[in-house]
PDB file of C-alpha atoms in Angstrom:
ATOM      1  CA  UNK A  24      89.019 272.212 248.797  1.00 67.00           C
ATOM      2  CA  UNK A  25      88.831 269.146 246.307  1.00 80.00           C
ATOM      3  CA  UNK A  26      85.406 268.950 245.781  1.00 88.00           C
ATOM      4  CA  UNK A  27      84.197 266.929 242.508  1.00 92.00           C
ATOM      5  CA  UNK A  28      80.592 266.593 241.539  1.00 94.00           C
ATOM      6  CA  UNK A  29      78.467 264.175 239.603  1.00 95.00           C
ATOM      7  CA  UNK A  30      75.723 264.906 237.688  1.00 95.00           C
ATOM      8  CA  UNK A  31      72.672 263.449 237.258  1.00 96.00           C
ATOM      9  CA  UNK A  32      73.111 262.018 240.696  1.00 94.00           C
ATOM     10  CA  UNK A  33      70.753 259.275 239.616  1.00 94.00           C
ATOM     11  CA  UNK A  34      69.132 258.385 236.283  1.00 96.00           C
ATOM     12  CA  UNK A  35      66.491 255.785 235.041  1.00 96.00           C
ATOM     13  CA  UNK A  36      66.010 255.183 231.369  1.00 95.00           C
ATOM     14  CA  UNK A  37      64.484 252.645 228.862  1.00 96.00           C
ATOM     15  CA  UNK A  38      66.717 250.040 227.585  1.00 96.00           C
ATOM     16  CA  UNK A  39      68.123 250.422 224.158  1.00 96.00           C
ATOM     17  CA  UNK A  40      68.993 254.776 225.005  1.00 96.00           C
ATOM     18  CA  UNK A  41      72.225 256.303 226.080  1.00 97.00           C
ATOM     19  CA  UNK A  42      73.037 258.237 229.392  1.00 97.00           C
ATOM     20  CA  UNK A  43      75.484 260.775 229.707  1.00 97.00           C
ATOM     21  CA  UNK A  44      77.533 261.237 233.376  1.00 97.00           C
ATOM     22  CA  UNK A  45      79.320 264.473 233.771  1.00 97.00           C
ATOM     23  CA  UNK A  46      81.677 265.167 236.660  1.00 96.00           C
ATOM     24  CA  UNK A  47      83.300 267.980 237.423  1.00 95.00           C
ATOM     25  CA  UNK A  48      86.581 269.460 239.739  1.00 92.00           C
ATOM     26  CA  UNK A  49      84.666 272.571 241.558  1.00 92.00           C
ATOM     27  CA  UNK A  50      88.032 273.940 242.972  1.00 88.00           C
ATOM     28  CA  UNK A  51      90.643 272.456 241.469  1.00 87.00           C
ATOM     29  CA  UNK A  52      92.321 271.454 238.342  1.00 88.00           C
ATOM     30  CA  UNK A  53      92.102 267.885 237.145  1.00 87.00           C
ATOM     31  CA  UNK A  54      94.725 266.311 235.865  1.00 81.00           C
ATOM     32  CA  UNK A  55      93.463 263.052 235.233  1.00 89.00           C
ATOM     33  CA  UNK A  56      90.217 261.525 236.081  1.00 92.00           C
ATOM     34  CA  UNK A  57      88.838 258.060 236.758  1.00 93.00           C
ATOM     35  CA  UNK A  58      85.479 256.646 236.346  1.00 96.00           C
ATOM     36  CA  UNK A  59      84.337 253.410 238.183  1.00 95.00           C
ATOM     37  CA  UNK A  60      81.576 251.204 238.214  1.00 95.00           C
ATOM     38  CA  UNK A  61      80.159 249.590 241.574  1.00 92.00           C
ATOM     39  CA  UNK A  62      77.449 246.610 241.870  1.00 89.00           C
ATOM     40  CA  UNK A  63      75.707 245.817 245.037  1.00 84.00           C
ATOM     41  CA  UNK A  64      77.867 245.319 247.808  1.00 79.00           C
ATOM     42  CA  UNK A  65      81.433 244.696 245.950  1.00 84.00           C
ATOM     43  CA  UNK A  66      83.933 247.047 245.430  1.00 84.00           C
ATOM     44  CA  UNK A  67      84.927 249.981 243.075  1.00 89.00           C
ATOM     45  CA  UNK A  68      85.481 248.424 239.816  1.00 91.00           C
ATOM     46  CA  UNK A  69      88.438 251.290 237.189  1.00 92.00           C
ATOM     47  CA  UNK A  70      86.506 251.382 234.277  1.00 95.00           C
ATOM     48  CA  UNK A  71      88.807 253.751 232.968  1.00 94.00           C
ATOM     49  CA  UNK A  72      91.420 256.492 233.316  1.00 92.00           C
ATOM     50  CA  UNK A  73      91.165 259.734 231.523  1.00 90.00           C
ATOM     51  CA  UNK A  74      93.556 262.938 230.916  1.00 85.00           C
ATOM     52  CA  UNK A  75      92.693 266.051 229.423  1.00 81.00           C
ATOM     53  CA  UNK A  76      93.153 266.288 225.987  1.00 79.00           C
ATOM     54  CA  UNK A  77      94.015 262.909 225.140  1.00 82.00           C
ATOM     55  CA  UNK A  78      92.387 259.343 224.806  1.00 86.00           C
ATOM     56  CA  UNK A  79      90.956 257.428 227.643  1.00 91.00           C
ATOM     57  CA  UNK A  80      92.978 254.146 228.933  1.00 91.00           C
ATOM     58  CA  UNK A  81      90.068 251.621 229.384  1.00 94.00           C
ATOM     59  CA  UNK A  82      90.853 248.660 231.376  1.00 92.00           C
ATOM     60  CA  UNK A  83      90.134 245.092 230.544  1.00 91.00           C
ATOM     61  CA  UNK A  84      86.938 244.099 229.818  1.00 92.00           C
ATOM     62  CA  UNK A  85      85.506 247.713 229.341  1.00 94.00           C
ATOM     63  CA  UNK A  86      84.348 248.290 225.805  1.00 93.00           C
ATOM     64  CA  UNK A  87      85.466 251.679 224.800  1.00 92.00           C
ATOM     65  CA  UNK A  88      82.757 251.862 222.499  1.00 94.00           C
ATOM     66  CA  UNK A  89      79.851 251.599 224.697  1.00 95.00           C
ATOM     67  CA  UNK A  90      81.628 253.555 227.515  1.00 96.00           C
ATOM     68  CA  UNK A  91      82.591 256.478 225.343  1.00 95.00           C
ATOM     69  CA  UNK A  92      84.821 259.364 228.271  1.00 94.00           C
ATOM     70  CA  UNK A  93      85.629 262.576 227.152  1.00 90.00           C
ATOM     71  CA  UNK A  94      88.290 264.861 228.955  1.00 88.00           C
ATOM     72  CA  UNK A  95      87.566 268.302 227.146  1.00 82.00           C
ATOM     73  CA  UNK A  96      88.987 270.555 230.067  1.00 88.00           C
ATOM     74  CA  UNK A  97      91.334 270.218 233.582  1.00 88.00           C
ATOM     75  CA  UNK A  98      87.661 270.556 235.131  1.00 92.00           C
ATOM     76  CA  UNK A  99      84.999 268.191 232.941  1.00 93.00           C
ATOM     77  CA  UNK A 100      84.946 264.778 232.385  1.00 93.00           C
ATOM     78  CA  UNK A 101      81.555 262.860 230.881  1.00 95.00           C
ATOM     79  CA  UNK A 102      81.233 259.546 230.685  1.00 96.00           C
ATOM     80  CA  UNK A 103      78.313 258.121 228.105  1.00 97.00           C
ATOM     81  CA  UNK A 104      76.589 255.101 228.446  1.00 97.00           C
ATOM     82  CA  UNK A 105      75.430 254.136 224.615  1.00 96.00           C
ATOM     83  CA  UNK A 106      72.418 251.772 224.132  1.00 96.00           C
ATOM     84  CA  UNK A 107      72.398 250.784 227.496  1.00 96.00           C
ATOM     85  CA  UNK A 108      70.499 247.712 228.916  1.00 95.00           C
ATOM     86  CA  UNK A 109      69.610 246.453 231.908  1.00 95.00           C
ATOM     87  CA  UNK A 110      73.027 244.499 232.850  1.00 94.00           C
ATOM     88  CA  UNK A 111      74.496 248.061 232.859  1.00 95.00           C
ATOM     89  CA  UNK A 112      72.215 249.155 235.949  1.00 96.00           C
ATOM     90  CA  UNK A 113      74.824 250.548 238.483  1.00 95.00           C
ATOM     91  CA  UNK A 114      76.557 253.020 240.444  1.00 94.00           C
ATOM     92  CA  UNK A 115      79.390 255.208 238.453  1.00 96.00           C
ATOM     93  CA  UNK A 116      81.388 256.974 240.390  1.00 95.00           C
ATOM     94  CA  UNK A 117      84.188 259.284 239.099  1.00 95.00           C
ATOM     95  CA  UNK A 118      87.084 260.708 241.043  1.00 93.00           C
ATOM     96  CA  UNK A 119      89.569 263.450 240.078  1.00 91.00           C
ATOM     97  CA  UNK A 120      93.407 263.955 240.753  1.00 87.00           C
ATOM     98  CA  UNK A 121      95.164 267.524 241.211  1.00 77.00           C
ATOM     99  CA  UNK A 122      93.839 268.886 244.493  1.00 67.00           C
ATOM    100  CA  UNK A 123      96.063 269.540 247.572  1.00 68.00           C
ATOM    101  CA  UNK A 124      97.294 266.480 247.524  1.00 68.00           C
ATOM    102  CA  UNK A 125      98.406 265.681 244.466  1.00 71.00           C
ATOM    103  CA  UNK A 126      98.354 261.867 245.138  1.00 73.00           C
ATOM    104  CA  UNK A 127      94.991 261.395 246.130  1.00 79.00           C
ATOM    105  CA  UNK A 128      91.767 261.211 243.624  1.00 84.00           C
ATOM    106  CA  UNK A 129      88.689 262.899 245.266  1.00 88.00           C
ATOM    107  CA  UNK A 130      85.294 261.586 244.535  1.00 91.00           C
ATOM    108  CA  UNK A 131      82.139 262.534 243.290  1.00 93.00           C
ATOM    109  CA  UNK A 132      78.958 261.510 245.058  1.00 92.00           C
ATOM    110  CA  UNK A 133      78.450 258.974 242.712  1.00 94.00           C
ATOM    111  CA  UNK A 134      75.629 258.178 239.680  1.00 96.00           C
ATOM    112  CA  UNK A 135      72.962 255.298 240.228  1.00 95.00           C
ATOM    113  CA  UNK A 136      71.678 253.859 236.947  1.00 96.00           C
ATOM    114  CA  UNK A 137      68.848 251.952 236.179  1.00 96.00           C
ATOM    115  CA  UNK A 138      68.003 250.786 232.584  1.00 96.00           C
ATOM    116  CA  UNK A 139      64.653 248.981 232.431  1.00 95.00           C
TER     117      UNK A 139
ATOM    118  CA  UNK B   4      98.784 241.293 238.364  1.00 55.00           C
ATOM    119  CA  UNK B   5      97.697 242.810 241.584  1.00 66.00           C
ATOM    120  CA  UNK B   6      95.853 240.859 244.918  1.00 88.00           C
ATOM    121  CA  UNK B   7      94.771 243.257 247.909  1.00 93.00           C
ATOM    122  CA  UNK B   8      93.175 241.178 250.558  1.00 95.00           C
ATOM    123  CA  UNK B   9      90.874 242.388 253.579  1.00 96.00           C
ATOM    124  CA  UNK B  10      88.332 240.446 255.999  1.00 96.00           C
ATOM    125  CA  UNK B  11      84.914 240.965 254.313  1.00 94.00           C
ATOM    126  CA  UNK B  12      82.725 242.226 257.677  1.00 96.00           C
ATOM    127  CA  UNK B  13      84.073 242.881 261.184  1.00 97.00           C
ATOM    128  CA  UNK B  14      81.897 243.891 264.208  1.00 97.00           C
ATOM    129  CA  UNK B  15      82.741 246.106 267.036  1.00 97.00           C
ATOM    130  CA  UNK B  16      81.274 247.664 269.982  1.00 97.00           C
ATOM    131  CA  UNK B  17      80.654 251.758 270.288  1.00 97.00           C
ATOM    132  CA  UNK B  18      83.106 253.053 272.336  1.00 97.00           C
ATOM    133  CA  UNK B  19      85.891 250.483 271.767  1.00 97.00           C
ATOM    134  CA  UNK B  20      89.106 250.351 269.063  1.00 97.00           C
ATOM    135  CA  UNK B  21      88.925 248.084 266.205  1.00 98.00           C
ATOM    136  CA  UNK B  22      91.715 247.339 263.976  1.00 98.00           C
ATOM    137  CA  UNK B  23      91.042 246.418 260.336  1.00 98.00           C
ATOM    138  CA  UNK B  24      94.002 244.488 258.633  1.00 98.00           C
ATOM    139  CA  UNK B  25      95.124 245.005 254.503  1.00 98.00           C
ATOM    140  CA  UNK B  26      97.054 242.516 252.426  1.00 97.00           C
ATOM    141  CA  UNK B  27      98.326 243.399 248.818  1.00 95.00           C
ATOM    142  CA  UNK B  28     100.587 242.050 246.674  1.00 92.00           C
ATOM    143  CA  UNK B  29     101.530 244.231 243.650  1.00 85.00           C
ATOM    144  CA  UNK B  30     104.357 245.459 241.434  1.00 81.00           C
ATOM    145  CA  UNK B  31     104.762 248.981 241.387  1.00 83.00           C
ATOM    146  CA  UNK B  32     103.553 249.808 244.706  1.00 88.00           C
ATOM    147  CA  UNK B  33     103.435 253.737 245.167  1.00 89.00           C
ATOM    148  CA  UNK B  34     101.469 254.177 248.654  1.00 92.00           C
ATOM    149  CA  UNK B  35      98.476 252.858 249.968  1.00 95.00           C
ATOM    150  CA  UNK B  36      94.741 254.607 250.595  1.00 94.00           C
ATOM    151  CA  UNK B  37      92.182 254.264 253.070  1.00 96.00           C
ATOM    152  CA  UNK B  38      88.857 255.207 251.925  1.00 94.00           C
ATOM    153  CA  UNK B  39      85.225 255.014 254.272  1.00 96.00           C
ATOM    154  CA  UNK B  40      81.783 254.540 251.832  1.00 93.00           C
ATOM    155  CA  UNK B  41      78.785 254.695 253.612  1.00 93.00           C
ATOM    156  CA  UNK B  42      76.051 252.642 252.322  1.00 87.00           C
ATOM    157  CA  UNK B  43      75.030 254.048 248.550  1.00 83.00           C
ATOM    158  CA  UNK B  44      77.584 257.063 249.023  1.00 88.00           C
ATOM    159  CA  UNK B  45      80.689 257.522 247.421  1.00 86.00           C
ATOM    160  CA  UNK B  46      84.136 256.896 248.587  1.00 90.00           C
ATOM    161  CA  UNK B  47      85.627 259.310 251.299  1.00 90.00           C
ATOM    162  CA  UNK B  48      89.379 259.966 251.699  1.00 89.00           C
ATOM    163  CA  UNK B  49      90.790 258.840 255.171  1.00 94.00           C
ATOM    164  CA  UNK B  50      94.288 258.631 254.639  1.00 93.00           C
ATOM    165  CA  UNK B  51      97.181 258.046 252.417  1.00 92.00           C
ATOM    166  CA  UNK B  52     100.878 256.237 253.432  1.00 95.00           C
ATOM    167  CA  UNK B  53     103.766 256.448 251.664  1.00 92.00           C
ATOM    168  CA  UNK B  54     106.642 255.009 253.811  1.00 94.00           C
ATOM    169  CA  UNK B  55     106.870 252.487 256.645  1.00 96.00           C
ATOM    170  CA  UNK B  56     104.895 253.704 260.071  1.00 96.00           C
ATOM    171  CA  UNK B  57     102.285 255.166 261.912  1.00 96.00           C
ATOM    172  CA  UNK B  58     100.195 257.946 261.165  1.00 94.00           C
ATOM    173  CA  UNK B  59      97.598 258.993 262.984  1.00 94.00           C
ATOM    174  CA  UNK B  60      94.746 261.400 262.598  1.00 90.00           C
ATOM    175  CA  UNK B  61      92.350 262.170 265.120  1.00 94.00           C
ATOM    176  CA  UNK B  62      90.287 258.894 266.462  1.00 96.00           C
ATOM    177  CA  UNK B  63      91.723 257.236 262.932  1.00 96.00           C
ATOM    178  CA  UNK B  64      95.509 255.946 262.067  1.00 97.00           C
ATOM    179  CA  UNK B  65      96.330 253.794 259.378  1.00 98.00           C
ATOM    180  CA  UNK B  66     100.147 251.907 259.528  1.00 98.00           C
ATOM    181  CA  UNK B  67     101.970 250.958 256.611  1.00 97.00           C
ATOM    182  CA  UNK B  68     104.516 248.038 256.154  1.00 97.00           C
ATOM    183  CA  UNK B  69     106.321 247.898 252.644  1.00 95.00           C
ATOM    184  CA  UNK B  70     108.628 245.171 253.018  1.00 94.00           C
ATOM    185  CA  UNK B  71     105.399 242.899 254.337  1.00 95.00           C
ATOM    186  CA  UNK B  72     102.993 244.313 251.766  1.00 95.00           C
ATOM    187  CA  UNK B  73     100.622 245.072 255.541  1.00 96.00           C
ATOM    188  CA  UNK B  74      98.289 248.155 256.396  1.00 98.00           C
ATOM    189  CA  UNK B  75      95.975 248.081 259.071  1.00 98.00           C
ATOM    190  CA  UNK B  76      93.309 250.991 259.598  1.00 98.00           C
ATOM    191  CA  UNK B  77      92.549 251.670 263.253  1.00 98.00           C
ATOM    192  CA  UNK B  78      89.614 253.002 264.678  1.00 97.00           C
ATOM    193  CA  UNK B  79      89.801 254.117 268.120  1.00 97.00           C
ATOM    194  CA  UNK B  80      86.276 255.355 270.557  1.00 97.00           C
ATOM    195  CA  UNK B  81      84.136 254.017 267.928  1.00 97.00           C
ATOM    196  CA  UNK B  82      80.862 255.968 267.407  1.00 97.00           C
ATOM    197  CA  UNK B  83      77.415 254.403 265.368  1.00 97.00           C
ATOM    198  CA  UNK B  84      78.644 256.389 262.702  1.00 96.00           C
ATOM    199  CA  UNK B  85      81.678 254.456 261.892  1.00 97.00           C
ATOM    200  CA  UNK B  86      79.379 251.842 260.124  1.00 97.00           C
ATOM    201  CA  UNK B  87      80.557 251.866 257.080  1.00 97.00           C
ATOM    202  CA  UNK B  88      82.587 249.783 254.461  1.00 96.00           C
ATOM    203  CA  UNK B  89      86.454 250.864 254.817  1.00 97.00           C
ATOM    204  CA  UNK B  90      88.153 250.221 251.326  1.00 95.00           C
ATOM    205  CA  UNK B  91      91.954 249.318 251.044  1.00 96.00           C
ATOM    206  CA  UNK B  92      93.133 250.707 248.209  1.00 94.00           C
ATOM    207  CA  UNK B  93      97.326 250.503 246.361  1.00 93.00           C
ATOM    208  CA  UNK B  94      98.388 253.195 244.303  1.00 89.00           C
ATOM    209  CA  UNK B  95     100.664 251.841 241.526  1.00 82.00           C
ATOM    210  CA  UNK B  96     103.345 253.884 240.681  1.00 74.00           C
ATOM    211  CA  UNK B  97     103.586 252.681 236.725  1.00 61.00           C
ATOM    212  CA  UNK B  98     100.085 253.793 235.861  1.00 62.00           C
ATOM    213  CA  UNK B  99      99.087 256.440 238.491  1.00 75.00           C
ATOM    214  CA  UNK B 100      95.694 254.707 239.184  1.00 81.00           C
ATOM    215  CA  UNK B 101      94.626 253.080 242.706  1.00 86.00           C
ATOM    216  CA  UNK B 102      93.302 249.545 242.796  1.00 87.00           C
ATOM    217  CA  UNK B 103      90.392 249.115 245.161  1.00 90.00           C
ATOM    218  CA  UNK B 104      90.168 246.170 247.555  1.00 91.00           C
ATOM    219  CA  UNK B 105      86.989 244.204 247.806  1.00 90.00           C
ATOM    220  CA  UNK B 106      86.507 246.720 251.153  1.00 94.00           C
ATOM    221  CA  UNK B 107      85.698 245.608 254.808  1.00 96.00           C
ATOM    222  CA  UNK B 108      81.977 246.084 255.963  1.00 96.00           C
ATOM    223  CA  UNK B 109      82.229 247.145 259.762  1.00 97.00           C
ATOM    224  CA  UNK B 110      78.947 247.516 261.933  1.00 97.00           C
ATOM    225  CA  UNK B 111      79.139 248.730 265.345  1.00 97.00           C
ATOM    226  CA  UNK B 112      76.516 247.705 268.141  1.00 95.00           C
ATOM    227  CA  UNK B 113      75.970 249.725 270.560  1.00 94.00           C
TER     228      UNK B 113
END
């Protein structure tokens, strides 16, 4: 159980465009999901936290209106990318909390962006 | 504010134990996460510890001190496979979200 998925699992695009990320809680209901960011050898970055229904918390430094999240349901989370440029080239990962342990977020296998 | 500190690369030999030490300093501490990330692959759960101890889980155990803000992760008959980056990570109890250290790179040689 706990499985979360990511899709597209990898995405290249033309400066300027926006990318949507959708992940998803396969078996479980998701209470509150998290989306990260990851450059080249350094660690998981919270972009933001999101729970259904209501707003997203970004943290510092994240502009909520180029990284737009919406929660719609317990099971889908997307995570959009406006006029993205090359500085936003990464890896997005997003992880979900509800599963059998109610504590831990389970992630998804992750998003690789490049913007050229 | 919130510091989680953990050696940057360690290198061990297949077949032996290594022990890979955590740091933090953070209000609202809730438990602590271990997490393994293979190279371009997302984070994988390893364990979670809520009160003082040990607890161990197959060739893996991960110890918790509170009042010393201390985790190690311990790896015991290491296998090629264990390379991989092994990410501390504090869950804080006033916003529900876990803080990632900058993780620990380990490469085993055979």
């Amino acid at each position: 159980g706990a499985v979360v998925s990511q899709h597209p699992s990898w995405v290249i695009c033309k400066s300027g465009t926006s990318v949507k990320i959708e992940c998803r809680s396969l078996d479980f209901q998701a209470t509150t999901m998290f989306w990260y960011r990851q450059f080249p050898k350094q660690s998981l970055m919270l972009m933001a936290t999101s729970n259904e229904g209501s707003k997203a918390t970004y943290e510092q430094g994240v502009e909520k209106d180029k990284f737009l999240i919406n929660h719609a349901s317990l099971t889908l989370s997307t995570l959009t990318v406006t006029s993205a440029h090359p500085e936003d080239s990464s890896f997005y990962i997003c992880s979900a909390r509800g599963g059998p342990q109610q504590e831990t977020q389970y992630f998804g296998p992750g998003t690789r962006l490049l913007v050229l | 504010g919130q510091n989680i500190d953990q050696p940057t690369e360690m290198t061990a030999t297949e077949g032996a134990i290594v022990q890979i030490n955590c740091t933090y300093q953070t209000s609202g501490f809730n438990g602590l996460f271990w997490y393994q990330q293979h190279a371009g692959e997302a984070p994988t759960f390893l364990s979670y510890n809520v009160l003082d101890g040990l607890e161990e889980k197959g060739r893996f155990s991960s110890f918790l001190s509170r009042s010393k803000g201390y985790s190690y992760l311990l790896l015991k008959e290491l296998q090629m496979k264990d390379s991989a980056s092994y990410l501390c990570a504090v869950l804080k109890s006033s916003a529900s979200k876990i803080i990632f250290g900058s993780g620990t790179r380990l490469s085993i040689r055979p």
